[in-house]
Coordinates of C-alpha atoms in Angstrom, one line a residue:
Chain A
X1 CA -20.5 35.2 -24.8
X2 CA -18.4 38.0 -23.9
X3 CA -19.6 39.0 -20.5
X4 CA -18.5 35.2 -19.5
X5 CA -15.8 34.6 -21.5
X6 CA -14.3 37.8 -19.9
X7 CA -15.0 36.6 -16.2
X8 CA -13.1 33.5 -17.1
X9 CA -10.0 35.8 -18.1
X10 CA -10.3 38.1 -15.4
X11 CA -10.3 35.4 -13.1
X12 CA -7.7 33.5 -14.9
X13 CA -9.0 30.4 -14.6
X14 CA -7.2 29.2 -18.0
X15 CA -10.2 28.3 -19.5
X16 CA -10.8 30.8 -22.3
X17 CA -9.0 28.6 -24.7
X18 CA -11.3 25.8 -24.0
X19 CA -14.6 27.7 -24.5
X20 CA -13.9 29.2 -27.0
X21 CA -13.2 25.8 -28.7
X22 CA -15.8 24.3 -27.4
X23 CA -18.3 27.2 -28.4
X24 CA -16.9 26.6 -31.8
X25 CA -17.2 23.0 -31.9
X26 CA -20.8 23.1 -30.5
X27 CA -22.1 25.1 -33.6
X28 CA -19.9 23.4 -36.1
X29 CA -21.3 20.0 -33.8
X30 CA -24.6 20.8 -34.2
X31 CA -25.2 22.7 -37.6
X32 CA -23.3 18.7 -39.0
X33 CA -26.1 17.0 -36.4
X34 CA -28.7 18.9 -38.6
X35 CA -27.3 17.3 -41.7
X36 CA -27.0 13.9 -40.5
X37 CA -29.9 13.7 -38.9
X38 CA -31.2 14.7 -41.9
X39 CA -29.9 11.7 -43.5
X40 CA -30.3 9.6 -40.8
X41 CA -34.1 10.4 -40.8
X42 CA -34.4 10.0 -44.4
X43 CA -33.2 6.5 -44.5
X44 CA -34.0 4.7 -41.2
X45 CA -31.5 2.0 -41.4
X46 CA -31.0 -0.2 -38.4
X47 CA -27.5 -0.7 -39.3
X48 CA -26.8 3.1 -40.2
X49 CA -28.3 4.0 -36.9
X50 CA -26.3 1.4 -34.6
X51 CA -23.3 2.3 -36.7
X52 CA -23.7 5.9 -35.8
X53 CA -24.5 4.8 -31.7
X54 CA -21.1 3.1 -31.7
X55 CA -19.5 6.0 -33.3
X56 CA -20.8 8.3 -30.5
X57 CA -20.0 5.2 -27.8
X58 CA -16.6 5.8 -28.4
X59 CA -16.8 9.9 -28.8
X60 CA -18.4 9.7 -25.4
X61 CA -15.8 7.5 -23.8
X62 CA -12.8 9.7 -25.2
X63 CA -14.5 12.8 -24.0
X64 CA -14.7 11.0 -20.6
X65 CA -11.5 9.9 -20.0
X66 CA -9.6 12.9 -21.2
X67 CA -12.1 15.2 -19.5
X68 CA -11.4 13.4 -16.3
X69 CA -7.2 13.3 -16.8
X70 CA -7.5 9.3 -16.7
X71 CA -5.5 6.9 -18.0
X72 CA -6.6 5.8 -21.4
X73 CA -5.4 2.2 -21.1
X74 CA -7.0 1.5 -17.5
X75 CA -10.6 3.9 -18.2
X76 CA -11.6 2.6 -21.6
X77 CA -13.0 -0.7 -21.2
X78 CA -14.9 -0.1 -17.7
X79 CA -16.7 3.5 -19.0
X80 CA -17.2 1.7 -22.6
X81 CA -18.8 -1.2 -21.2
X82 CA -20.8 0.6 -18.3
X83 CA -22.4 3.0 -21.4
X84 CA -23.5 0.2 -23.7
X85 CA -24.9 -1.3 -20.0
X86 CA -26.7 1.9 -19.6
X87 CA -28.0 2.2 -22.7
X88 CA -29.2 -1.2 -23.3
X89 CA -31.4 -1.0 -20.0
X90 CA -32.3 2.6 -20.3
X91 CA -33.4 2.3 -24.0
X92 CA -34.8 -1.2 -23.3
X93 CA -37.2 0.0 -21.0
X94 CA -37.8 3.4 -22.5
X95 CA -38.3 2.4 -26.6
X96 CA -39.1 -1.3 -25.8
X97 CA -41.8 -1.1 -22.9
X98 CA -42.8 2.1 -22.5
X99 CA -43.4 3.7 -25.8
X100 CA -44.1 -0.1 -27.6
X101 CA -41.7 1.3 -30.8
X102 CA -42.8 -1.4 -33.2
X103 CA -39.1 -0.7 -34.9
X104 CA -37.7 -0.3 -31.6
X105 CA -34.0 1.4 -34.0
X106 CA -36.8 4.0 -35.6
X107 CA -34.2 7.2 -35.6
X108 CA -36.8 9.5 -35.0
X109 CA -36.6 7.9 -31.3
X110 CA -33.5 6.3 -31.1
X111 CA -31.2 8.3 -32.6
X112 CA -32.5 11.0 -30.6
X113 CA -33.4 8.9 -27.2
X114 CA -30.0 7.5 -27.3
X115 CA -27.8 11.0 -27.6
X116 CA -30.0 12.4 -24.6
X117 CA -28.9 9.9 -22.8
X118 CA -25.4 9.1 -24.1
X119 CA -24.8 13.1 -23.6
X120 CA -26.0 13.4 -19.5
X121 CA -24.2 10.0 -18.7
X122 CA -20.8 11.5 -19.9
X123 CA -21.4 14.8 -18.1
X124 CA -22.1 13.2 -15.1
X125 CA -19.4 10.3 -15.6
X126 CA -17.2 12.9 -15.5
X127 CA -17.7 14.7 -12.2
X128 CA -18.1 11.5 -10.8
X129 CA -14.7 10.1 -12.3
X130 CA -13.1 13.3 -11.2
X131 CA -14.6 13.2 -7.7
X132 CA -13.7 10.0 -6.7
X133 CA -10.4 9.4 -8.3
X134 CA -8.7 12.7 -7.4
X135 CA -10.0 12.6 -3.8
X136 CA -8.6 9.2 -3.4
X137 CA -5.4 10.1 -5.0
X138 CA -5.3 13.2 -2.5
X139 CA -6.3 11.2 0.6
X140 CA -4.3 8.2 -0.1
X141 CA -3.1 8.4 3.6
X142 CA -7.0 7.8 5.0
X143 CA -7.6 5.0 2.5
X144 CA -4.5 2.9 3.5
X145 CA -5.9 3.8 7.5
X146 CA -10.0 2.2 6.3
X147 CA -7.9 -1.1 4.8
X148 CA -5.3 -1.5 7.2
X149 CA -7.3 -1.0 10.5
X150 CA -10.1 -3.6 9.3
X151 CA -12.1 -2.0 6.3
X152 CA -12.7 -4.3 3.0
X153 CA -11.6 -2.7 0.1
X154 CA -15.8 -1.9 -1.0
X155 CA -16.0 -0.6 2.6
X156 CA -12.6 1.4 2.5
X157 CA -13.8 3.2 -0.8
X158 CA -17.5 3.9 0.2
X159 CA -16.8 7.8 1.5
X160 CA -14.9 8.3 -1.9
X161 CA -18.3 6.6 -3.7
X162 CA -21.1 9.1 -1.7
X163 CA -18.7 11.9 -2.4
X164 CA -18.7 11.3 -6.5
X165 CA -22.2 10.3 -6.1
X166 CA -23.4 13.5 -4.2
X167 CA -21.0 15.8 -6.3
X168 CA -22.3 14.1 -10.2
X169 CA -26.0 13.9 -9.0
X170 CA -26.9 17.2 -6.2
X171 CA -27.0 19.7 -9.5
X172 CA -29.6 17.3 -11.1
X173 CA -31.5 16.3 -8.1
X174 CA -32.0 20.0 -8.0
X175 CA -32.7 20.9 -11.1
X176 CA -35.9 18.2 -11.0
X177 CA -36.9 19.4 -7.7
X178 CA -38.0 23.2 -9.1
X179 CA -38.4 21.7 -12.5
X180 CA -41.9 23.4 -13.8
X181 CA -41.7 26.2 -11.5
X182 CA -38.6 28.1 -12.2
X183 CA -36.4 25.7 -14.8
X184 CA -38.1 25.3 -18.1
X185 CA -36.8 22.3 -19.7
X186 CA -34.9 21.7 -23.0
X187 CA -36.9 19.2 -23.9
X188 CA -40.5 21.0 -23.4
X189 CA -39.2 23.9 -24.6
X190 CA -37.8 22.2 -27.9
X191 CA -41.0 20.4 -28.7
X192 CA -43.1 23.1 -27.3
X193 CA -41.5 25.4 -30.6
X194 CA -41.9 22.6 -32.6
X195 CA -45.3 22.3 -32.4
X196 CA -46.2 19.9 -30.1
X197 CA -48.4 20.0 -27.4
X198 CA -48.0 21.2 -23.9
X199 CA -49.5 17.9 -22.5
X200 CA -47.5 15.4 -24.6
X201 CA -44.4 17.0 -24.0
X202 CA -44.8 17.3 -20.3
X203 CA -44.9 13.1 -20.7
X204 CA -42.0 13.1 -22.6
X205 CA -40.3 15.8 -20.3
X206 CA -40.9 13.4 -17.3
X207 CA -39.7 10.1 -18.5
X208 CA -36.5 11.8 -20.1
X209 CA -35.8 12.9 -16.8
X210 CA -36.4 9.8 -14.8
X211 CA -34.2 8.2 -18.2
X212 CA -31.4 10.2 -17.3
X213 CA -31.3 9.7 -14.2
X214 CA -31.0 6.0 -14.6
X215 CA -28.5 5.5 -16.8
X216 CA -26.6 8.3 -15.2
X217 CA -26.6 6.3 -12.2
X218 CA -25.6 2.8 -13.7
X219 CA -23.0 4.4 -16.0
X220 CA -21.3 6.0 -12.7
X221 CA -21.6 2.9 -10.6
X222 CA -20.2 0.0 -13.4
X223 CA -17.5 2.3 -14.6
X224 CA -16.0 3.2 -11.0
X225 CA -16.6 -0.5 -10.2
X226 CA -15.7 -2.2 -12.8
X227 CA -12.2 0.3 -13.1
X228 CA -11.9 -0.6 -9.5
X229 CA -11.5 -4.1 -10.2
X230 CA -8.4 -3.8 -12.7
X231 CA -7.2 -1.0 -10.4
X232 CA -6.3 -2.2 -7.3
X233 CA -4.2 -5.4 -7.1
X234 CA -4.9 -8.3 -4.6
X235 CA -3.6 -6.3 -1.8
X236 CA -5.7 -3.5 -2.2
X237 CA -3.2 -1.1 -3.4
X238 CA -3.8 1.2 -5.9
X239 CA -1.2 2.9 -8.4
X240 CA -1.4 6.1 -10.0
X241 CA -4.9 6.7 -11.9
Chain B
X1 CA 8.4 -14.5 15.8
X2 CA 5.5 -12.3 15.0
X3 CA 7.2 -11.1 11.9
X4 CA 10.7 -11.8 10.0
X5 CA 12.2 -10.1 7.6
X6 CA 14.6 -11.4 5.4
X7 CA 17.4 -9.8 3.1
X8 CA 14.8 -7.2 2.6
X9 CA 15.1 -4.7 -0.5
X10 CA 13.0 -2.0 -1.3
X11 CA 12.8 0.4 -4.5
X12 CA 11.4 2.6 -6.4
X13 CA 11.1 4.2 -9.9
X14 CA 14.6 2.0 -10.5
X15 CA 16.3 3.2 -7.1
X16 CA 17.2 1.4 -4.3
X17 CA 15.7 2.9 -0.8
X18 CA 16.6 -0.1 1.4
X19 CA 18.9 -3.2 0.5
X20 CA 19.4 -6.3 2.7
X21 CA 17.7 -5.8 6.0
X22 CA 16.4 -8.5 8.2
X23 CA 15.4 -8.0 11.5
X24 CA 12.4 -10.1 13.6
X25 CA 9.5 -8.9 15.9
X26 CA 9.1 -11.0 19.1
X27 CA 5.9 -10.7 20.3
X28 CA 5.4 -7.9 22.9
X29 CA 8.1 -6.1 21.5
X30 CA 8.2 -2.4 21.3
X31 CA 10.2 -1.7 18.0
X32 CA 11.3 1.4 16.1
X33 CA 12.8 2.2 13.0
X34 CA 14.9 5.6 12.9
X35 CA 16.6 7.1 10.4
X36 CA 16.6 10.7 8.6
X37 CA 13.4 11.4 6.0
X38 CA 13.7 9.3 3.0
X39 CA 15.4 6.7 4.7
X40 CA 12.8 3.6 4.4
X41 CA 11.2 4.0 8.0
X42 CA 7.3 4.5 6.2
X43 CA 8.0 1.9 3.7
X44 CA 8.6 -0.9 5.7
X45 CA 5.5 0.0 8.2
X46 CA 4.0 -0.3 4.7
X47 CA 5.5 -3.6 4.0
X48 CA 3.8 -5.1 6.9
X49 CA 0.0 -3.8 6.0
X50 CA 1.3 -4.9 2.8
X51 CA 1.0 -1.3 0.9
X52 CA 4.3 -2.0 -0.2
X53 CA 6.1 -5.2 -1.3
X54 CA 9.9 -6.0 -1.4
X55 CA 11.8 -6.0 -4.5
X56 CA 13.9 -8.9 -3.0
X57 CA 13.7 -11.1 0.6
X58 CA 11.0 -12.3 2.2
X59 CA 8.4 -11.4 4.8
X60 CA 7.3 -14.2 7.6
X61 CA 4.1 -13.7 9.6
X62 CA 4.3 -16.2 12.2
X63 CA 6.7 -18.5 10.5
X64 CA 4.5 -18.0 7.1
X65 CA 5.5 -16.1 4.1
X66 CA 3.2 -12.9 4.1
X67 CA 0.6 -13.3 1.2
X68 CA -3.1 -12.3 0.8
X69 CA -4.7 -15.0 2.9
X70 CA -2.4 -14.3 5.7
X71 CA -2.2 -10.6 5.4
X72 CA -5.6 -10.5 5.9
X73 CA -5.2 -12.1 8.9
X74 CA -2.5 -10.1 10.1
X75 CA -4.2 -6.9 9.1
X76 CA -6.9 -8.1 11.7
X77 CA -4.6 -8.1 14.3
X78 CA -3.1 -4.2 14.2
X79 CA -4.3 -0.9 14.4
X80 CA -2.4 1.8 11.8
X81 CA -1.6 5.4 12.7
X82 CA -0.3 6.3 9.5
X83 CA 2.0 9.8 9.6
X84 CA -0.7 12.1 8.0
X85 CA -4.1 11.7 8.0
X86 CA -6.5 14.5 6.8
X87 CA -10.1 13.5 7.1
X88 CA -11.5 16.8 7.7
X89 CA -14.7 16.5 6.5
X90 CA -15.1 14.7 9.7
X91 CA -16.1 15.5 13.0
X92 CA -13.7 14.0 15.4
X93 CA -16.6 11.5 17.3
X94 CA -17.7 10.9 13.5
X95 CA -13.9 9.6 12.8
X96 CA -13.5 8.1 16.1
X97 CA -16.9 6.0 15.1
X98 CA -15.8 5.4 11.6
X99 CA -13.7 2.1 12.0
X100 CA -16.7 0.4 14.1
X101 CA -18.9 0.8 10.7
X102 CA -16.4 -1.7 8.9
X103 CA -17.4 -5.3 9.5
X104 CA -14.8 -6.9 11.2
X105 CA -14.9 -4.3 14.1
X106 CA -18.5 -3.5 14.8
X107 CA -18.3 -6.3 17.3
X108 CA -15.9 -3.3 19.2
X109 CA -17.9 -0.6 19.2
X110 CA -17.0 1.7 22.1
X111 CA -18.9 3.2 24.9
X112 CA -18.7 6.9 24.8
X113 CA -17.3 7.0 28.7
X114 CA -14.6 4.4 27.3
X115 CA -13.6 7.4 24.3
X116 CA -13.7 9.9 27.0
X117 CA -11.4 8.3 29.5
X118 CA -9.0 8.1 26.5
X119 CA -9.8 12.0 26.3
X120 CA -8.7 12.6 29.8
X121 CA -5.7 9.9 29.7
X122 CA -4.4 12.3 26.7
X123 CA -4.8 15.3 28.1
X124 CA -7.6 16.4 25.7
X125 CA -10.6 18.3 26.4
X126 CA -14.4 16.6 26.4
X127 CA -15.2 19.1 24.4
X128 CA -13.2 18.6 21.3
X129 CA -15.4 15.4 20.6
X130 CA -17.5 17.6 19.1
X131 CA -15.5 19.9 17.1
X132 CA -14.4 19.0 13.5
X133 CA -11.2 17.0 12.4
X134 CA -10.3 20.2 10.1
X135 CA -10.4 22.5 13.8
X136 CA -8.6 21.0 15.8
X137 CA -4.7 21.3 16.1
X138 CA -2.0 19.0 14.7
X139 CA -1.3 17.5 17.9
X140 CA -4.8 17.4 18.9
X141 CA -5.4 15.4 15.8
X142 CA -2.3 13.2 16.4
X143 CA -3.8 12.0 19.7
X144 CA -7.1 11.6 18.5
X145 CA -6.2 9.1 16.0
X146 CA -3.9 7.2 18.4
X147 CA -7.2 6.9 20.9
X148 CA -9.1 5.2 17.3
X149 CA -5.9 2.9 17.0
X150 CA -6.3 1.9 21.0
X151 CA -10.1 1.3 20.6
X152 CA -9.5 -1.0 18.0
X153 CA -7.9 -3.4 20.7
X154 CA -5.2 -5.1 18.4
X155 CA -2.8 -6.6 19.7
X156 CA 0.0 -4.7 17.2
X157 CA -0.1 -1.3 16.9
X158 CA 1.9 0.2 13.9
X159 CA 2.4 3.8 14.2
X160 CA 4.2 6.1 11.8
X161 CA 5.9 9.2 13.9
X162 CA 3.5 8.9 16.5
X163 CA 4.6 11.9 18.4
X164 CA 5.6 14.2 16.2
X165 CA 3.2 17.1 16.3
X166 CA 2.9 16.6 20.5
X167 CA 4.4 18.8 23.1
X168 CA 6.6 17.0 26.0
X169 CA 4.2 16.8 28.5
X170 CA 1.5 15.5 25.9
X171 CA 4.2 13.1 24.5
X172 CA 5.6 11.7 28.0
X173 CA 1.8 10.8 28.9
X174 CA 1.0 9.3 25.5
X175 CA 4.5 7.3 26.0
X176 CA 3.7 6.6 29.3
X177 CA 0.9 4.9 28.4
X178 CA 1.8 2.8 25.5
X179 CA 4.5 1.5 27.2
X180 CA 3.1 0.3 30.3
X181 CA 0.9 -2.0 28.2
X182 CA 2.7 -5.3 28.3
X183 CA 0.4 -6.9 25.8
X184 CA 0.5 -4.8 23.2
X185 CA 3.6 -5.0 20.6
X186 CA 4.0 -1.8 19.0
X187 CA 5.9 -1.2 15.6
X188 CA 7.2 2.7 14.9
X189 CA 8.8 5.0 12.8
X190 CA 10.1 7.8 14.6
X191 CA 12.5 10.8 15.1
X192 CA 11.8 11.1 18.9
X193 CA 14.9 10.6 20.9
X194 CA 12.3 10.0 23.9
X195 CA 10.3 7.6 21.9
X196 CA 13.2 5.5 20.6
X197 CA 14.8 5.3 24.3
X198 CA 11.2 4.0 25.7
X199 CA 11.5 1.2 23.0
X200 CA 13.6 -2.1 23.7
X201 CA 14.7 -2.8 19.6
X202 CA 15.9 -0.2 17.4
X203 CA 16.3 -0.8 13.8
X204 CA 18.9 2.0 12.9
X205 CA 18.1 2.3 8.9
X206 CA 21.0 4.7 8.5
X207 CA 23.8 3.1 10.1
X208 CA 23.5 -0.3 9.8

């Protein structure tokens, strides 16, 4: 960590502070995860394990909204309810349909299911929150131009839209493009040292990816949409985010 | 009367900017508001596309206070040039098409002879139609998106410091042209001693 720690200082990019913290919390993070996991394994309680999903709902959402320099009151209902949206779908399909869980809150699935996809929605909430809120903040001028010379307000904020779209998805869309010849996966990796088999992980490897993808998707679309709608008054003007 | 305002005030964060204006728009008319920076000329172009709303006093769109129903309807009828506009991710046809993507224009769509007679009325070379938005000068940029506002074909044209970044030949033709168009009511903010003589109301926000 030193190498990049010390291109962040040279550069001054003020963000030494937050690695470092962040490095910090990510052990302490994850050496509690083994613990509770641990426990969580151990006794495979529905209630434990949707107690512990609404804990992390609401980690995910602060994280969001102080991540993207949003206001707390006017963010937290639209990215809480476009999560529990995302993840009722996402896991719906994935536990319910695909794998045929017979306990579809098993925590050997769910628990860890869940905080894939709980952990890549708020990443890319984020840059899509940023994206679209700060460009239309900066380019207020162009926005008033779309409404008043005959855009609806949908129509108005589509270039903002494509922008946070593009900017939250182009790294991912990437990433699966050379996945399997150049990226080796977390995932594959993970179970690959675990034990597992090549061929089963692959399986997993895929429909975690496509997972992600969807529920990043819906979480970016419901939250800027839904935000949108307590946003902007009946005139179409918007105040500070 | 196009537009009536009434014992107008406007404010912000607590402060007044404007207290107690009326004036009325006729039809036709070719209006401007002047006064120093900060002295209300934006806000009230605002007022009437409805980005900002009076504290006190009332708005009437053709006899009709202004609410969402009927600022719709009015927001049909103009074109906006507001004083900055930066889309420069754009290339200039790209920006010049933009507004003819929305719905209620697409029925307008222009030819691209129509865009380049615009060019050449404007003094602006063919050329630049295919350059970007972020490329081209500030009063290239001022004249390209008055040329969007004219394809619109409103019949109000609301334009904040219009001329502002244009050189006095540039300016004269663009004024030149506006003004012959008997139709067209325009609504302005500007500093332009040649602008405000070409227009036949001035609402003086500093002295009044």
């Amino acid at each position: 960590m030193v190498l990049p720690i010390g291109a962040l200082w040279f550069y001054r990019t003020g963000l030494v502070k937050d690695t470092l913290i962040a490095t910090l919390r990510m052990t302490v993070q994850l050496l509690l995860m083994g613990l509770y996991l641990t426990v969580l394994f151990d006794f495979n309680s529905t209630w434990m394990n949707l107690l512990w999903l609404i804990v992390m709902i609401g980690v995910s959402t602060g994280t969001t909204i102080k991540r993207s320099e949003l206001s707390w009151r006017k963010f937290a209902v639209p990215v809480t309810i476009a999560t529990v949206i995302s993840i009722v779908i996402v896991d719906g399909v994935f536990l319910g349909i695909t794998l045929k869980l017979e306990n579809f809150f098993d925590a050997r699935y769910f628990i860890t299911i869940t905080g894939m996809i709980l952990g890549n929605s708020m990443k890319h909430n984020i840059i899509a929150l940023n994206a679209f809120y700060t460009t239309l903040s900066d380019q207020k001028a162009d926005y008033k131009y779309c409404i008043a010379n005959g855009a609806s307000r949908v129509e108005a904020l589509q270039p903002y839209m494509k922008s946070a779209i593009k900017q939250a998805f182009n790294p991912q869309i990437a990433t699966m493009a050379v996945m399997g010849l150049i990226a080796m996966p977390g995932t594959l990796t993970g179970q690959i040292l675990g034990g597992a088999s090549p061929d089963g992980a692959i399986k997993y490897q895929i429909l975690l990816m496509l997972a992600i993808f969807v529920a990043c998707m819906i979480t970016i679309v419901i939250t800027i949409n839904l935000a949108n709608h307590f946003l902007f008054d009946e005139w179409d003007n918007f105040e500070k985010f | 009367m196009l537009l009536s305002f009434n014992n107008i005030g406007i404010g912000f964060n607590g402060k007044s900017l404007i207290s107690g204006l009326s004036f009325d728009i006729e039809k036709e008319d070719k209006l401007v508001f002047k006064g120093k920076s900060g002295s209300g000329k934006t806000s009230i172009l605002n007022m009437i596309t409805g980005f900002v709303r009076a504290a006190y006093g009332s708005v009437l769109f053709d006899g009709n206070p202004l609410i969402k129903s009927n600022l719709n309807d009015l927001r049909k009828k103009l074109a906006y040039l507001p004083q900055q506009l930066s889309f420069n991710s754009y290339g200039v046809k790209q920006f010049l098409e933009m507004p003819f993507g929305f719905a209620n224009n697409k029925h307008l769509t222009p030819s691209k002879k129509k865009i380049l007679e615009y060019f050449s009325l404007f003094d602006l070379d063919h050329d630049l139609l295919n350059s970007k938005m972020q490329e081209i000068s500030g009063g290239e940029k001022q004249r390209v998106a008055l040329i969007s506002c004219l394809l619109l074909q409103r019949e109000i044209l609301l334009l904040d410091e219009p001329v502002s970044a244009l050189d006095k030949n540039s300016k004269m033709k663009v004024i030149e042209h506006l003004f012959e168009m008997d139709n067209l009511t325009i609504i302005s903010a500007s500093h332009d001693p040649d602008w405000v003589a070409a227009c036949n109301k001035i609402v003086d926000l500093e002295n009044r």
